[in-house]
């Protein structure tokens, strides 16, 4: 599956199949949460949260691709990601784009 964050596929004609998306709500691990609170005292990257969000983006992307495959898509264009806090200790990540057939 070709994944692009531009609204066309260079050198190809496209047929839009529809919007596809994948979402996940990921919660923080208590141990990592405790270590993150300690890290805020000294500053710097909170690696546990970075890893959590990277994993959430991978899951959301896979779910989006699965939805596009079900439509018979060859590619997803104009891909975007978003995130928001759902409740304390968890975050939602969404991946969305337009599923297309290439000609």
GROMACS .gro file of N, CA and C in nm:
model
  309
    1UNK      N    1   0.085  -0.117   0.000
    1UNK     CA    2   0.000   0.000   0.000
    1UNK      C    3   0.090   0.124   0.000
    2UNK      N    4   0.068   0.210  -0.098
    2UNK     CA    5   0.141   0.335  -0.107
    2UNK      C    6   0.075   0.438  -0.016
    3UNK      N    7   0.153   0.500   0.073
    3UNK     CA    8   0.102   0.600   0.166
    3UNK      C    9   0.169   0.733   0.137
    4UNK      N   10   0.088   0.835   0.108
    4UNK     CA   11   0.142   0.968   0.075
    4UNK      C   12   0.067   1.076   0.150
    5UNK      N   13   0.140   1.184   0.186
    5UNK     CA   14   0.070   1.296   0.248
    5UNK      C   15   0.052   1.412   0.149
    6UNK      N   16   0.056   1.380   0.020
    6UNK     CA   17   0.022   1.476  -0.085
    6UNK      C   18  -0.109   1.430  -0.148
    7UNK      N   19  -0.175   1.517  -0.224
    7UNK     CA   20  -0.309   1.483  -0.272
    7UNK      C   21  -0.312   1.426  -0.414
    8UNK      N   22  -0.203   1.366  -0.456
    8UNK     CA   23  -0.197   1.300  -0.586
    8UNK      C   24  -0.087   1.195  -0.581
    9UNK      N   25  -0.084   1.109  -0.683
    9UNK     CA   26   0.024   1.011  -0.697
    9UNK      C   27   0.098   1.050  -0.825
   10UNK      N   28   0.223   1.094  -0.814
   10UNK     CA   29   0.296   1.141  -0.931
   10UNK      C   30   0.295   1.039  -1.045
   11UNK      N   31   0.255   1.087  -1.163
   11UNK     CA   32   0.255   1.004  -1.283
   11UNK      C   33   0.140   0.907  -1.295
   12UNK      N   34   0.042   0.914  -1.207
   12UNK     CA   35  -0.070   0.820  -1.209
   12UNK      C   36  -0.203   0.894  -1.209
   13UNK      N   37  -0.300   0.833  -1.276
   13UNK     CA   38  -0.438   0.878  -1.265
   13UNK      C   39  -0.496   0.809  -1.143
   14UNK      N   40  -0.581   0.878  -1.068
   14UNK     CA   41  -0.638   0.817  -0.949
   14UNK      C   42  -0.791   0.819  -0.954
   15UNK      N   43  -0.848   0.722  -0.888
   15UNK     CA   44  -0.992   0.714  -0.870
   15UNK      C   45  -1.015   0.712  -0.718
   16UNK      N   46  -1.081   0.814  -0.666
   16UNK     CA   47  -1.106   0.822  -0.522
   16UNK      C   48  -1.210   0.719  -0.481
   17UNK      N   49  -1.179   0.645  -0.376
   17UNK     CA   50  -1.270   0.543  -0.324
   17UNK      C   51  -1.341   0.589  -0.197
   18UNK      N   52  -1.283   0.685  -0.128
   18UNK     CA   53  -1.344   0.736  -0.006
   18UNK      C   54  -1.242   0.761   0.103
   19UNK      N   55  -1.291   0.822   0.209
   19UNK     CA   56  -1.206   0.850   0.325
   19UNK      C   57  -1.189   0.723   0.407
   20UNK      N   58  -1.067   0.700   0.452
   20UNK     CA   59  -1.038   0.588   0.541
   20UNK      C   60  -0.971   0.643   0.666
   21UNK      N   61  -0.989   0.572   0.776
   21UNK     CA   62  -0.932   0.619   0.902
   21UNK      C   63  -0.900   0.501   0.991
   22UNK      N   64  -0.813   0.528   1.085
   22UNK     CA   65  -0.781   0.432   1.189
   22UNK      C   66  -0.761   0.509   1.317
   23UNK      N   67  -0.816   0.458   1.426
   23UNK     CA   68  -0.801   0.525   1.554
   23UNK      C   69  -0.758   0.426   1.661
   24UNK      N   70  -0.697   0.479   1.764
   24UNK     CA   71  -0.660   0.400   1.882
   24UNK      C   72  -0.657   0.494   2.001
   25UNK      N   73  -0.701   0.444   2.114
   25UNK     CA   74  -0.686   0.516   2.240
   25UNK      C   75  -0.585   0.438   2.321
   26UNK      N   76  -0.474   0.500   2.352
   26UNK     CA   77  -0.363   0.435   2.419
   26UNK      C   78  -0.351   0.493   2.560
   27UNK      N   79  -0.333   0.406   2.659
   27UNK     CA   80  -0.316   0.455   2.795
   27UNK      C   81  -0.170   0.445   2.836
   28UNK      N   82  -0.135   0.528   2.931
   28UNK     CA   83   0.002   0.529   2.982
   28UNK      C   84   0.021   0.414   3.081
   29UNK      N   85   0.141   0.366   3.089
   29UNK     CA   86   0.179   0.264   3.185
   29UNK      C   87   0.212   0.335   3.316
   30UNK      N   88   0.163   0.282   3.428
   30UNK     CA   89   0.185   0.348   3.557
   30UNK      C   90   0.333   0.371   3.585
   31UNK      N   91   0.414   0.268   3.562
   31UNK     CA   92   0.558   0.282   3.586
   31UNK      C   93   0.620   0.391   3.500
   32UNK      N   94   0.583   0.393   3.373
   32UNK     CA   95   0.635   0.496   3.283
   32UNK      C   96   0.581   0.633   3.323
   33UNK      N   97   0.455   0.637   3.369
   33UNK     CA   98   0.395   0.763   3.411
   33UNK      C   99   0.471   0.820   3.531
   34UNK      N  100   0.507   0.734   3.624
   34UNK     CA  101   0.582   0.779   3.741
   34UNK      C  102   0.718   0.834   3.699
   35UNK      N  103   0.787   0.760   3.611
   35UNK     CA  104   0.918   0.806   3.564
   35UNK      C  105   0.906   0.937   3.485
   36UNK      N  106   0.797   0.953   3.410
   36UNK     CA  107   0.776   1.076   3.334
   36UNK      C  108   0.759   1.194   3.429
   37UNK      N  109   0.688   1.173   3.539
   37UNK     CA  110   0.670   1.283   3.633
   37UNK      C  111   0.803   1.323   3.695
   38UNK      N  112   0.892   1.227   3.715
   38UNK     CA  113   1.026   1.259   3.766
   38UNK      C  114   1.106   1.338   3.660
   39UNK      N  115   1.088   1.301   3.533
   39UNK     CA  116   1.161   1.366   3.424
   39UNK      C  117   1.120   1.513   3.411
   40UNK      N  118   0.996   1.546   3.442
   40UNK     CA  119   0.952   1.685   3.429
   40UNK      C  120   1.025   1.776   3.526
   41UNK      N  121   1.083   1.718   3.630
   41UNK     CA  122   1.158   1.799   3.726
   41UNK      C  123   1.292   1.845   3.669
   42UNK      N  124   1.352   1.765   3.583
   42UNK     CA  125   1.484   1.798   3.529
   42UNK      C  126   1.481   1.839   3.382
   43UNK      N  127   1.371   1.814   3.314
   43UNK     CA  128   1.359   1.852   3.173
   43UNK      C  129   1.410   1.743   3.080
   44UNK      N  130   1.382   1.760   2.952
   44UNK     CA  131   1.427   1.666   2.851
   44UNK      C  132   1.312   1.583   2.796
   45UNK      N  133   1.347   1.496   2.702
   45UNK     CA  134   1.246   1.412   2.637
   45UNK      C  135   1.193   1.308   2.733
   46UNK      N  136   1.063   1.286   2.727
   46UNK     CA  137   0.999   1.180   2.805
   46UNK      C  138   0.985   1.061   2.711
   47UNK      N  139   1.085   0.976   2.711
   47UNK     CA  140   1.098   0.868   2.614
   47UNK      C  141   0.979   0.772   2.620
   48UNK      N  142   0.929   0.743   2.739
   48UNK     CA  143   0.816   0.651   2.752
   48UNK      C  144   0.693   0.702   2.678
   49UNK      N  145   0.669   0.832   2.683
   49UNK     CA  146   0.554   0.889   2.612
   49UNK      C  147   0.579   0.892   2.462
   50UNK      N  148   0.701   0.921   2.423
   50UNK     CA  149   0.736   0.919   2.281
   50UNK      C  150   0.711   0.780   2.223
   51UNK      N  151   0.754   0.677   2.295
   51UNK     CA  152   0.733   0.540   2.251
   51UNK      C  153   0.584   0.506   2.245
   52UNK      N  154   0.509   0.551   2.345
   52UNK     CA  155   0.365   0.524   2.349
   52UNK      C  156   0.296   0.586   2.227
   53UNK      N  157   0.329   0.710   2.196
   53UNK     CA  158   0.265   0.776   2.082
   53UNK      C  159   0.310   0.717   1.949
   54UNK      N  160   0.437   0.677   1.938
   54UNK     CA  161   0.482   0.610   1.816
   54UNK      C  162   0.407   0.480   1.794
   55UNK      N  163   0.388   0.402   1.901
   55UNK     CA  164   0.314   0.277   1.891
   55UNK      C  165   0.168   0.305   1.851
   56UNK      N  166   0.108   0.407   1.910
   56UNK     CA  167  -0.030   0.442   1.878
   56UNK      C  168  -0.043   0.484   1.732
   57UNK      N  169   0.052   0.561   1.679
   57UNK     CA  170   0.048   0.600   1.537
   57UNK      C  171   0.060   0.478   1.446
   58UNK      N  172   0.145   0.382   1.483
   58UNK     CA  173   0.159   0.260   1.403
   58UNK      C  174   0.029   0.181   1.401
   59UNK      N  175  -0.037   0.169   1.514
   59UNK     CA  176  -0.164   0.095   1.521
   59UNK      C  177  -0.270   0.167   1.438
   60UNK      N  178  -0.280   0.300   1.453
   60UNK     CA  179  -0.380   0.377   1.379
   60UNK      C  180  -0.354   0.367   1.228
   61UNK      N  181  -0.228   0.372   1.188
   61UNK     CA  182  -0.193   0.361   1.046
   61UNK      C  183  -0.233   0.224   0.992
   62UNK      N  184  -0.204   0.118   1.068
   62UNK     CA  185  -0.240  -0.017   1.024
   62UNK      C  186  -0.391  -0.030   1.008
   63UNK      N  187  -0.467   0.025   1.100
   63UNK     CA  188  -0.612   0.017   1.090
   63UNK      C  189  -0.665   0.094   0.970
   64UNK      N  190  -0.601   0.207   0.940
   64UNK     CA  191  -0.639   0.285   0.822
   64UNK      C  192  -0.609   0.205   0.696
   65UNK      N  193  -0.492   0.143   0.689
   65UNK     CA  194  -0.454   0.063   0.573
   65UNK      C  195  -0.547  -0.057   0.557
   66UNK      N  196  -0.584  -0.121   0.668
   66UNK     CA  197  -0.678  -0.233   0.662
   66UNK      C  198  -0.811  -0.189   0.601
   67UNK      N  199  -0.858  -0.071   0.640
   67UNK     CA  200  -0.984  -0.019   0.586
   67UNK      C  201  -0.971   0.009   0.437
   68UNK      N  202  -0.857   0.063   0.395
   68UNK     CA  203  -0.833   0.091   0.252
   68UNK      C  204  -0.824  -0.040   0.173
   69UNK      N  205  -0.759  -0.141   0.229
   69UNK     CA  206  -0.751  -0.271   0.162
   69UNK      C  207  -0.890  -0.330   0.140
   70UNK      N  208  -0.978  -0.312   0.237
   70UNK     CA  209  -1.115  -0.364   0.225
   70UNK      C  210  -1.191  -0.296   0.111
   71UNK      N  211  -1.151  -0.174   0.075
   71UNK     CA  212  -1.212  -0.103  -0.037
   71UNK      C  213  -1.146  -0.136  -0.171
   72UNK      N  214  -1.035  -0.212  -0.167
   72UNK     CA  215  -0.961  -0.245  -0.289
   72UNK      C  216  -0.868  -0.134  -0.334
   73UNK      N  217  -0.823  -0.051  -0.241
   73UNK     CA  218  -0.735   0.062  -0.274
   73UNK      C  219  -0.593   0.017  -0.303
   74UNK      N  220  -0.526   0.096  -0.386
   74UNK     CA  221  -0.383   0.077  -0.413
   74UNK      C  222  -0.297   0.172  -0.332
   75UNK      N  223  -0.358   0.282  -0.287
   75UNK     CA  224  -0.283   0.386  -0.216
   75UNK      C  225  -0.377   0.466  -0.127
   76UNK      N  226  -0.316   0.536  -0.032
   76UNK     CA  227  -0.389   0.634   0.048
   76UNK      C  228  -0.314   0.765   0.034
   77UNK      N  229  -0.387   0.868  -0.007
   77UNK     CA  230  -0.324   0.999  -0.028
   77UNK      C  231  -0.376   1.098   0.076
   78UNK      N  232  -0.304   1.209   0.087
   78UNK     CA  233  -0.343   1.319   0.177
   78UNK      C  234  -0.357   1.270   0.322
   79UNK      N  235  -0.264   1.185   0.366
   79UNK     CA  236  -0.270   1.129   0.501
   79UNK      C  237  -0.239   1.236   0.604
   80UNK      N  238  -0.316   1.234   0.710
   80UNK     CA  239  -0.298   1.325   0.822
   80UNK      C  240  -0.308   1.246   0.951
   81UNK      N  241  -0.247   1.298   1.055
   81UNK     CA  242  -0.254   1.240   1.189
   81UNK      C  243  -0.305   1.346   1.285
   82UNK      N  244  -0.378   1.303   1.385
   82UNK     CA  245  -0.422   1.392   1.490
   82UNK      C  246  -0.417   1.318   1.622
   83UNK      N  247  -0.411   1.394   1.730
   83UNK     CA  248  -0.414   1.331   1.862
   83UNK      C  249  -0.486   1.424   1.959
   84UNK      N  250  -0.542   1.363   2.060
   84UNK     CA  251  -0.609   1.440   2.163
   84UNK      C  252  -0.611   1.359   2.291
   85UNK      N  253  -0.625   1.429   2.400
   85UNK     CA  254  -0.638   1.364   2.529
   85UNK      C  255  -0.783   1.324   2.547
   86UNK      N  256  -0.807   1.198   2.579
   86UNK     CA  257  -0.942   1.147   2.597
   86UNK      C  258  -0.981   1.159   2.745
   87UNK      N  259  -0.890   1.119   2.829
   87UNK     CA  260  -0.906   1.130   2.974
   87UNK      C  261  -0.766   1.132   3.033
   88UNK      N  262  -0.756   1.162   3.159
   88UNK     CA  263  -0.623   1.167   3.219
   88UNK      C  264  -0.555   1.031   3.205
   89UNK      N  265  -0.435   1.033   3.151
   89UNK     CA  266  -0.359   0.910   3.137
   89UNK      C  267  -0.377   0.837   3.005
   90UNK      N  268  -0.454   0.896   2.911
   90UNK     CA  269  -0.470   0.830   2.782
   90UNK      C  270  -0.481   0.934   2.670
   91UNK      N  271  -0.447   0.889   2.550
   91UNK     CA  272  -0.452   0.977   2.433
   91UNK      C  273  -0.511   0.900   2.315
   92UNK      N  274  -0.588   0.970   2.234
   92UNK     CA  275  -0.639   0.912   2.110
   92UNK      C  276  -0.549   0.958   1.996
   93UNK      N  277  -0.517   0.867   1.907
   93UNK     CA  278  -0.444   0.901   1.785
   93UNK      C  279  -0.531   0.856   1.669
   94UNK      N  280  -0.546   0.943   1.570
   94UNK     CA  281  -0.623   0.909   1.449
   94UNK      C  282  -0.534   0.932   1.328
   95UNK      N  283  -0.543   0.840   1.234
   95UNK     CA  284  -0.478   0.853   1.103
   95UNK      C  285  -0.590   0.849   1.001
   96UNK      N  286  -0.589   0.942   0.904
   96UNK     CA  287  -0.693   0.944   0.803
   96UNK      C  288  -0.640   0.995   0.671
   97UNK      N  289  -0.707   0.956   0.564
   97UNK     CA  290  -0.667   0.997   0.430
   97UNK      C  291  -0.770   0.950   0.330
   98UNK      N  292  -0.738   0.966   0.202
   98UNK     CA  293  -0.828   0.926   0.095
   98UNK      C  294  -0.775   0.801   0.028
   99UNK      N  295  -0.855   0.695   0.029
   99UNK     CA  296  -0.818   0.570  -0.039
   99UNK      C  297  -0.841   0.589  -0.189
  100UNK      N  298  -0.743   0.548  -0.270
  100UNK     CA  299  -0.753   0.564  -0.414
  100UNK      C  300  -0.713   0.437  -0.487
  101UNK      N  301  -0.768   0.421  -0.607
  101UNK     CA  302  -0.728   0.316  -0.701
  101UNK      C  303  -0.640   0.386  -0.805
  102UNK      N  304  -0.529   0.323  -0.840
  102UNK     CA  305  -0.437   0.382  -0.938
  102UNK      C  306  -0.466   0.328  -1.078
  103UNK      N  307  -0.457   0.417  -1.178
  103UNK     CA  308  -0.477   0.380  -1.317
  103UNK      C  309  -0.359   0.427  -1.400
   0.00000   0.00000   0.00000
